[in-house]
mmCIF file of C-alpha atoms in Angstrom:
data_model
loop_
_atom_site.group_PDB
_atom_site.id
_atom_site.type_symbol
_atom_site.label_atom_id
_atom_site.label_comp_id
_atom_site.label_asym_id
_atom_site.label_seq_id
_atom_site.Cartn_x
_atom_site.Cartn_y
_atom_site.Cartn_z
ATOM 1 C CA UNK A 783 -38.580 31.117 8.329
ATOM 2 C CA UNK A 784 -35.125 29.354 9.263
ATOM 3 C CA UNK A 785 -35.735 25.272 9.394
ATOM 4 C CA UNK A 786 -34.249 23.163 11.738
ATOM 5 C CA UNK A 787 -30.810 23.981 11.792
ATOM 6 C CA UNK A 788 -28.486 20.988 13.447
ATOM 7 C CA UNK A 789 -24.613 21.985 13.966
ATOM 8 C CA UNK A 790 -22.174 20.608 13.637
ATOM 9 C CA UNK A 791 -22.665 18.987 10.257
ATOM 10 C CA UNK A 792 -20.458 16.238 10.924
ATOM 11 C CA UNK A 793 -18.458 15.224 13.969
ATOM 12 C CA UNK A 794 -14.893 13.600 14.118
ATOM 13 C CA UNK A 795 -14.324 12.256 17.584
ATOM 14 C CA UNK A 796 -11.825 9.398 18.779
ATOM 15 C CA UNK A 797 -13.366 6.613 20.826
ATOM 16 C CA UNK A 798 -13.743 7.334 24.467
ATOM 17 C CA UNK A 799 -14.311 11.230 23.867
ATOM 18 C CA UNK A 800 -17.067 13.136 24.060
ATOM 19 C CA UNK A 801 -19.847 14.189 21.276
ATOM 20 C CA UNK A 802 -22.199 17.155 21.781
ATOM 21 C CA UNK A 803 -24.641 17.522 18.925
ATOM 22 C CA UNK A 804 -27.181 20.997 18.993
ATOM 23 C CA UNK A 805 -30.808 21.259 16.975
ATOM 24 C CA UNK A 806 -32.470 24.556 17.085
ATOM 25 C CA UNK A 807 -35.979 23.707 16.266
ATOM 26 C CA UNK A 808 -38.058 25.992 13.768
ATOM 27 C CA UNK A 809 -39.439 29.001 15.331
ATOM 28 C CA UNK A 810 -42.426 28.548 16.741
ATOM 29 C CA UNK A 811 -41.825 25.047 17.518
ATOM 30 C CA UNK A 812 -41.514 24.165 21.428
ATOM 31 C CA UNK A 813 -41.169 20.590 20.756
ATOM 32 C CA UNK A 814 -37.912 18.340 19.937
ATOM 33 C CA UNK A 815 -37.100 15.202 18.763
ATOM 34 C CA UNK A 816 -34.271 13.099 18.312
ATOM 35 C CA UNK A 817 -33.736 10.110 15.926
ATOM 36 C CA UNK A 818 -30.476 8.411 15.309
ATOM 37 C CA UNK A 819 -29.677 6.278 11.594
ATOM 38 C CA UNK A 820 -26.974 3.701 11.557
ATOM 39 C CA UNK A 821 -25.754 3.045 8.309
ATOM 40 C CA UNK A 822 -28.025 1.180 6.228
ATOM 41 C CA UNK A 823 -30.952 1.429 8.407
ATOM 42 C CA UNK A 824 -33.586 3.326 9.104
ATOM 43 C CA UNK A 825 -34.046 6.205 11.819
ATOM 44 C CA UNK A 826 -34.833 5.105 15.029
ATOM 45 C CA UNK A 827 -36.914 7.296 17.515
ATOM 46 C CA UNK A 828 -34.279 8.502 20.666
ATOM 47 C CA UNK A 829 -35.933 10.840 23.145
ATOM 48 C CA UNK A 830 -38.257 13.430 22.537
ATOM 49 C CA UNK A 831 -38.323 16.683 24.538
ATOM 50 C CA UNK A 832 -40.499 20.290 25.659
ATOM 51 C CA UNK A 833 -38.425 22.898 26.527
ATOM 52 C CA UNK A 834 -37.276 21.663 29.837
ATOM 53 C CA UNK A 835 -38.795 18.476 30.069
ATOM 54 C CA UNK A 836 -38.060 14.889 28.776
ATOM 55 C CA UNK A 837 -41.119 13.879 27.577
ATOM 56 C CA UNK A 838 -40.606 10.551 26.220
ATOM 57 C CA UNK A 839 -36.943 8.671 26.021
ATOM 58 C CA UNK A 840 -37.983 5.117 25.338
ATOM 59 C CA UNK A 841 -35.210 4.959 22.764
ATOM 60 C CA UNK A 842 -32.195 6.347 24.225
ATOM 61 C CA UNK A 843 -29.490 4.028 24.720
ATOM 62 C CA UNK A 844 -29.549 3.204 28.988
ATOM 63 C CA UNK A 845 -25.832 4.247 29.464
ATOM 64 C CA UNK A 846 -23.892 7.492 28.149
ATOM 65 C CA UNK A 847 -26.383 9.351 26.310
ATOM 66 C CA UNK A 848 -28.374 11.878 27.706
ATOM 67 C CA UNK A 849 -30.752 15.051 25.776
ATOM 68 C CA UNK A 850 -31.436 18.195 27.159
ATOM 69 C CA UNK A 851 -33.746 20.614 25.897
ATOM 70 C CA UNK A 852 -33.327 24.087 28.067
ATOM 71 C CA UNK A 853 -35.692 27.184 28.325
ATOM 72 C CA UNK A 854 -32.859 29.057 26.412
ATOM 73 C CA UNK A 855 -30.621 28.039 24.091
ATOM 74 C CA UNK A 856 -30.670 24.752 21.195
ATOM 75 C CA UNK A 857 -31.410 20.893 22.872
ATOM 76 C CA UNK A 858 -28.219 19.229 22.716
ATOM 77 C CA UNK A 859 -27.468 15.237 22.363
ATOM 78 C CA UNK A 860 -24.366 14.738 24.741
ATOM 79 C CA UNK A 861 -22.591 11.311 24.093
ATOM 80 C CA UNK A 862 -20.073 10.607 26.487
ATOM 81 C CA UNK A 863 -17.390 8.027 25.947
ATOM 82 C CA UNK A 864 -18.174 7.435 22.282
ATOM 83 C CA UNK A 865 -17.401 3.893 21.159
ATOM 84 C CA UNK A 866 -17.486 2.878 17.118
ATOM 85 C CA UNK A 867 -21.521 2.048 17.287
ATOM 86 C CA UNK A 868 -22.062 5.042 18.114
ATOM 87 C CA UNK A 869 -21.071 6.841 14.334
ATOM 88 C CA UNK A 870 -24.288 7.477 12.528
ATOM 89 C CA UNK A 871 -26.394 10.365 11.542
ATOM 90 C CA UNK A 872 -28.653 11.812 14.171
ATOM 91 C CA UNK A 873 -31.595 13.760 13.252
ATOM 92 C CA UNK A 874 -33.191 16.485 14.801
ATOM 93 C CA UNK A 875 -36.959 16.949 14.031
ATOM 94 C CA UNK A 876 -39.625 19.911 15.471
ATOM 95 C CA UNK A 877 -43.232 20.039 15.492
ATOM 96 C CA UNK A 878 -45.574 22.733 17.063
ATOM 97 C CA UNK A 879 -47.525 22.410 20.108
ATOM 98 C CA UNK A 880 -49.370 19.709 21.014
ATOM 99 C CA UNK A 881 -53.094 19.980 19.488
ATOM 100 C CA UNK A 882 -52.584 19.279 16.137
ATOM 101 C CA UNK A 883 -53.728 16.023 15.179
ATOM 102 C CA UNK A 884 -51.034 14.488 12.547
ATOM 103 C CA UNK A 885 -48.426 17.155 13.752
ATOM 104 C CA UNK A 886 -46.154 17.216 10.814
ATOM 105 C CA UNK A 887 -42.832 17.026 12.101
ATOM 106 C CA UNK A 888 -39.827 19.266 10.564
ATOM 107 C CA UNK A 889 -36.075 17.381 10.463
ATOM 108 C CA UNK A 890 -32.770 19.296 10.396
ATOM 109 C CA UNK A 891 -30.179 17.981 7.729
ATOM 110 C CA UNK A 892 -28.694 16.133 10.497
ATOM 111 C CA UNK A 893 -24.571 15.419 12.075
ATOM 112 C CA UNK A 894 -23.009 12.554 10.804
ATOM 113 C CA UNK A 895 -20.860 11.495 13.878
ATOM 114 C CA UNK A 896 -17.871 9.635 13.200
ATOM 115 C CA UNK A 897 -15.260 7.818 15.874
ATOM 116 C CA UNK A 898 -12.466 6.548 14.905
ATOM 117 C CA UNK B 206 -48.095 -1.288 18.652
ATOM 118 C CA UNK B 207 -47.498 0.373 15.067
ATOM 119 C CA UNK B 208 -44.881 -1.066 12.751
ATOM 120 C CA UNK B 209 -44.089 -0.412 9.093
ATOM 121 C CA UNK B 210 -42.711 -2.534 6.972
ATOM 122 C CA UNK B 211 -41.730 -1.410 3.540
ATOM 123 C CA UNK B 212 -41.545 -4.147 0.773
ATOM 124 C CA UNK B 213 -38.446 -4.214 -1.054
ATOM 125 C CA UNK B 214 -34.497 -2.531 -0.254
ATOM 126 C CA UNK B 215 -34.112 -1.664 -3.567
ATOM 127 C CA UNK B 216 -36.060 -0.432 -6.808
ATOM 128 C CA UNK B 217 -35.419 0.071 -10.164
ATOM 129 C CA UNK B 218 -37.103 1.549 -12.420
ATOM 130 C CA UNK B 219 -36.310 3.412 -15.953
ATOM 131 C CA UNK B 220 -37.248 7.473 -16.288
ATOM 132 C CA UNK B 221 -40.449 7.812 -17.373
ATOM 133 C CA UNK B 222 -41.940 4.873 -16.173
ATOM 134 C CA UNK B 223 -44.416 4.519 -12.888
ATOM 135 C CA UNK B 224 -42.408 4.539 -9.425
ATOM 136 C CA UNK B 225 -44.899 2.181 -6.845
ATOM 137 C CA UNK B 226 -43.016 1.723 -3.446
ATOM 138 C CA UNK B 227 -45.006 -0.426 -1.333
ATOM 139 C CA UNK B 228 -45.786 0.163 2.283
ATOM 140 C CA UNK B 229 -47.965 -2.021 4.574
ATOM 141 C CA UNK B 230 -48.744 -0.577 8.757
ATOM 142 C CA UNK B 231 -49.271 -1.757 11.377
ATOM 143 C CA UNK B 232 -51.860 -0.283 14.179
ATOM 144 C CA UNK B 233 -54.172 -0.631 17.251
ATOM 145 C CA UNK B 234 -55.857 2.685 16.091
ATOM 146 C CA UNK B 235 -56.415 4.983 13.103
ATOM 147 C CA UNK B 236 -52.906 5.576 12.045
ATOM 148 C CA UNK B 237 -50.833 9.054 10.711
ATOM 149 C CA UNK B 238 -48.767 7.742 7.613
ATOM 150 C CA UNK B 239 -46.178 9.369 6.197
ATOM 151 C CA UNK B 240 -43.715 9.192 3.658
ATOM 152 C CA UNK B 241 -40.421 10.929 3.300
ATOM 153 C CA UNK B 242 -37.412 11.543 1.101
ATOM 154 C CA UNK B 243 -34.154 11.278 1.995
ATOM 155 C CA UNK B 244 -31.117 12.624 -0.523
ATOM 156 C CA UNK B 245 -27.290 11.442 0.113
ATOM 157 C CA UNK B 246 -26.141 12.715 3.014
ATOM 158 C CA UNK B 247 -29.268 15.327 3.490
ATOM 159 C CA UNK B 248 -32.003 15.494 5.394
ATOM 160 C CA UNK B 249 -35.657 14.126 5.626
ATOM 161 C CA UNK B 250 -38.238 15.944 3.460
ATOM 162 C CA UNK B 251 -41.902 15.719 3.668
ATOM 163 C CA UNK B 252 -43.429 14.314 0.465
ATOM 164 C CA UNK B 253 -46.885 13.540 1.654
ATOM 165 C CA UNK B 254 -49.105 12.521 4.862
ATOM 166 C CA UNK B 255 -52.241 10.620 5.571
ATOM 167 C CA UNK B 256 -54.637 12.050 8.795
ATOM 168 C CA UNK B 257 -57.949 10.034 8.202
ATOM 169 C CA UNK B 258 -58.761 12.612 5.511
ATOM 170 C CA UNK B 259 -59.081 11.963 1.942
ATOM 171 C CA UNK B 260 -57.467 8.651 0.918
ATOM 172 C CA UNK B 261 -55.882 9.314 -1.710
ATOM 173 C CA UNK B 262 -53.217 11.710 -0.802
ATOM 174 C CA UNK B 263 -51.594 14.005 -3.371
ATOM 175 C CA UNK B 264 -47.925 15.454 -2.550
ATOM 176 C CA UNK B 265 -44.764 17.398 -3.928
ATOM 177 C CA UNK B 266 -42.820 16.544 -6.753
ATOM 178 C CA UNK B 267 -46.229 14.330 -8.397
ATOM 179 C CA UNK B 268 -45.869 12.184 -5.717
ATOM 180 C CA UNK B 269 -49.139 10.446 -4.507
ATOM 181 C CA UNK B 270 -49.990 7.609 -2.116
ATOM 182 C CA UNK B 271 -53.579 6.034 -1.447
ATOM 183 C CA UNK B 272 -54.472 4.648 2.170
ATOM 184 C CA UNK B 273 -56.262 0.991 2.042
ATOM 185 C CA UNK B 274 -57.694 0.044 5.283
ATOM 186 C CA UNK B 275 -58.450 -3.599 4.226
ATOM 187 C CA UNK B 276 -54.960 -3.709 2.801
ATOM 188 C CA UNK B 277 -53.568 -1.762 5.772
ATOM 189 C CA UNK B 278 -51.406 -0.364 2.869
ATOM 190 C CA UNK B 279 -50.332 3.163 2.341
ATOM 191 C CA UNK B 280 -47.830 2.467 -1.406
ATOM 192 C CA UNK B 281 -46.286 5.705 -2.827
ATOM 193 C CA UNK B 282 -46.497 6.271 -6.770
ATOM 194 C CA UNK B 283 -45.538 8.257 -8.921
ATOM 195 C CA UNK B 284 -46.720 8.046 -12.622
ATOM 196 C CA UNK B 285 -43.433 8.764 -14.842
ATOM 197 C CA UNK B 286 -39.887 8.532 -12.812
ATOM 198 C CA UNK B 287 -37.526 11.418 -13.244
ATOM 199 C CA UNK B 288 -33.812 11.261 -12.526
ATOM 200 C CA UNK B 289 -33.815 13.696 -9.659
ATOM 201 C CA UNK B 290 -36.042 11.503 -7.623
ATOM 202 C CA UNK B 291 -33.556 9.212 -7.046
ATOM 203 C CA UNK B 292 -33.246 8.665 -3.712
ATOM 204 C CA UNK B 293 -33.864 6.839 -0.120
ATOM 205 C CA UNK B 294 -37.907 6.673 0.519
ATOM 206 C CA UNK B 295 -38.643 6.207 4.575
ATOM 207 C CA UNK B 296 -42.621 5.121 5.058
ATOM 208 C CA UNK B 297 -43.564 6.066 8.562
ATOM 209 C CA UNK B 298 -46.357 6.072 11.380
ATOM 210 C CA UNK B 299 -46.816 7.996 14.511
ATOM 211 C CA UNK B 300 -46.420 5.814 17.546
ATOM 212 C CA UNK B 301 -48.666 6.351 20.008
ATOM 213 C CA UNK B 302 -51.241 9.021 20.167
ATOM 214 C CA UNK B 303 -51.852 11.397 17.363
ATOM 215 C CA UNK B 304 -49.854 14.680 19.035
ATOM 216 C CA UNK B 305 -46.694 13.441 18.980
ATOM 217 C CA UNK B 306 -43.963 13.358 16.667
ATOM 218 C CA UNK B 307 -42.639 9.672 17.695
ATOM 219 C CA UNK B 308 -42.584 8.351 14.245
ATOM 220 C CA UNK B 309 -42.457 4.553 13.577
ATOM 221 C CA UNK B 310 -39.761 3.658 10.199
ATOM 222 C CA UNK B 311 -40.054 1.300 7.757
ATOM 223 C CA UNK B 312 -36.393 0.726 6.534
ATOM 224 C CA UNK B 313 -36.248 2.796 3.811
ATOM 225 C CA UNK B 314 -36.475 1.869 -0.357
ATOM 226 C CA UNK B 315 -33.823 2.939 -2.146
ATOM 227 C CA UNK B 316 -35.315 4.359 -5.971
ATOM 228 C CA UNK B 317 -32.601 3.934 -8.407
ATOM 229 C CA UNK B 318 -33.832 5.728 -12.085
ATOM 230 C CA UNK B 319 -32.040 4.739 -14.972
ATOM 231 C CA UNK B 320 -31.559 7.036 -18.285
#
């Protein structure tokens, strides 16, 4: 059973470009999250997803980023007109449906996104 | 709201001898706890969770962590440190209701071992 696979690995990408970042969750899983780690912190919840719905987005930065999570295909984190904050690892984590209490949740290794 | 708030940036401790990273919550209602490992440049791995079971919570790699309600402490242990488990340690809490997976970070304990 494939984990959470997260492509690509890492992400060169001069400022004012755009960064797509794609998190297949673990089969069986019909539930996505993102979290994003600046360097020498810890992860920070981003937007959390059901295939086809934004569920909860609380932490997503107001401007430029947006998640989608379609009925076919990975959910991608688009990041238009990246700036230097925006280089960090970002995680992608699944769980299964909602019903478990204390859903564990599964992360991918994660893309370290650099701008330069 | 939940918070976590892990005690210490750094730790050092010398193979062999007990690993305790502290970690105090945070919540309006019974919490989820978990801990996870982070390598360099890798992702997060489960080591153990908390879910109002047992208390004393036994994971991977002889990991264990004990929940204290009057402490509202959930520390990580291990009895004798091993080089390999050097790494980044992330204490965490769900946010909200039990069914989702909005976790709540401390900011991480780094666990240097040293021959």
């Amino acid at each position: 059973n494939a984990g959470v696979m997260q492509n690509p690995r890492h992400l060169v990408r001069r400022r004012g470009q755009e960064a797509r970042l794609r998190c297949s969750p673990m089969k069986g899983h019909s539930h996505v999250y993102w979290y994003r780690q600046l360097p020498e912190e810890g992860l920070k919840f981003m937007v959390y997803l059901q295939k086809e719905n934004i569920i909860d987005e609380s932490g997503m930065p107001k401007e430029r980023f947006s998640a989608e999570f379609p009925k076919e295909g990975p959910s991608i984190l688009r990041i238009q007109q990246v700036v230097r904050g925006d280089s960090a690892a970002y995680f992608c984590a699944s769980s299964p449906r909602v019903g478990e209490t204390g859903n564990t949740i599964y992360f991918g290794e994660g893309s370290w996104l650099t701008v330069v | 709201a939940q918070s976590v708030t892990q005690l210490g940036s750094h730790v050092s401790v010398s193979e062999g001898a007990l690993v305790l990273l502290r970690c105090n919550y945070s919540s309006s209602v019974p919490p989820y706890l978990f801990w996870y490992v982070q390598y360099p440049n890798q992702g997060l791995q489960l080591l153990l969770k908390y879910t109002s079971a047992a208390t004393l919570v036994k994971g991977i790699n002889g990991f264990e962590a004990e929940f204290k309600k009057s402490e509202t402490s959930f520390h990580l242990t291990k009895p004798s440190a091993h080089m390999s488990d050097a790494a980044e340690y992330f204490c965490a809490v769900i946010g909200g209701s039990g069914n989702t997976g909005k976790l709540i970070f401390g900011q991480g304990t780094t666990l240097q071992v040293k021959p």
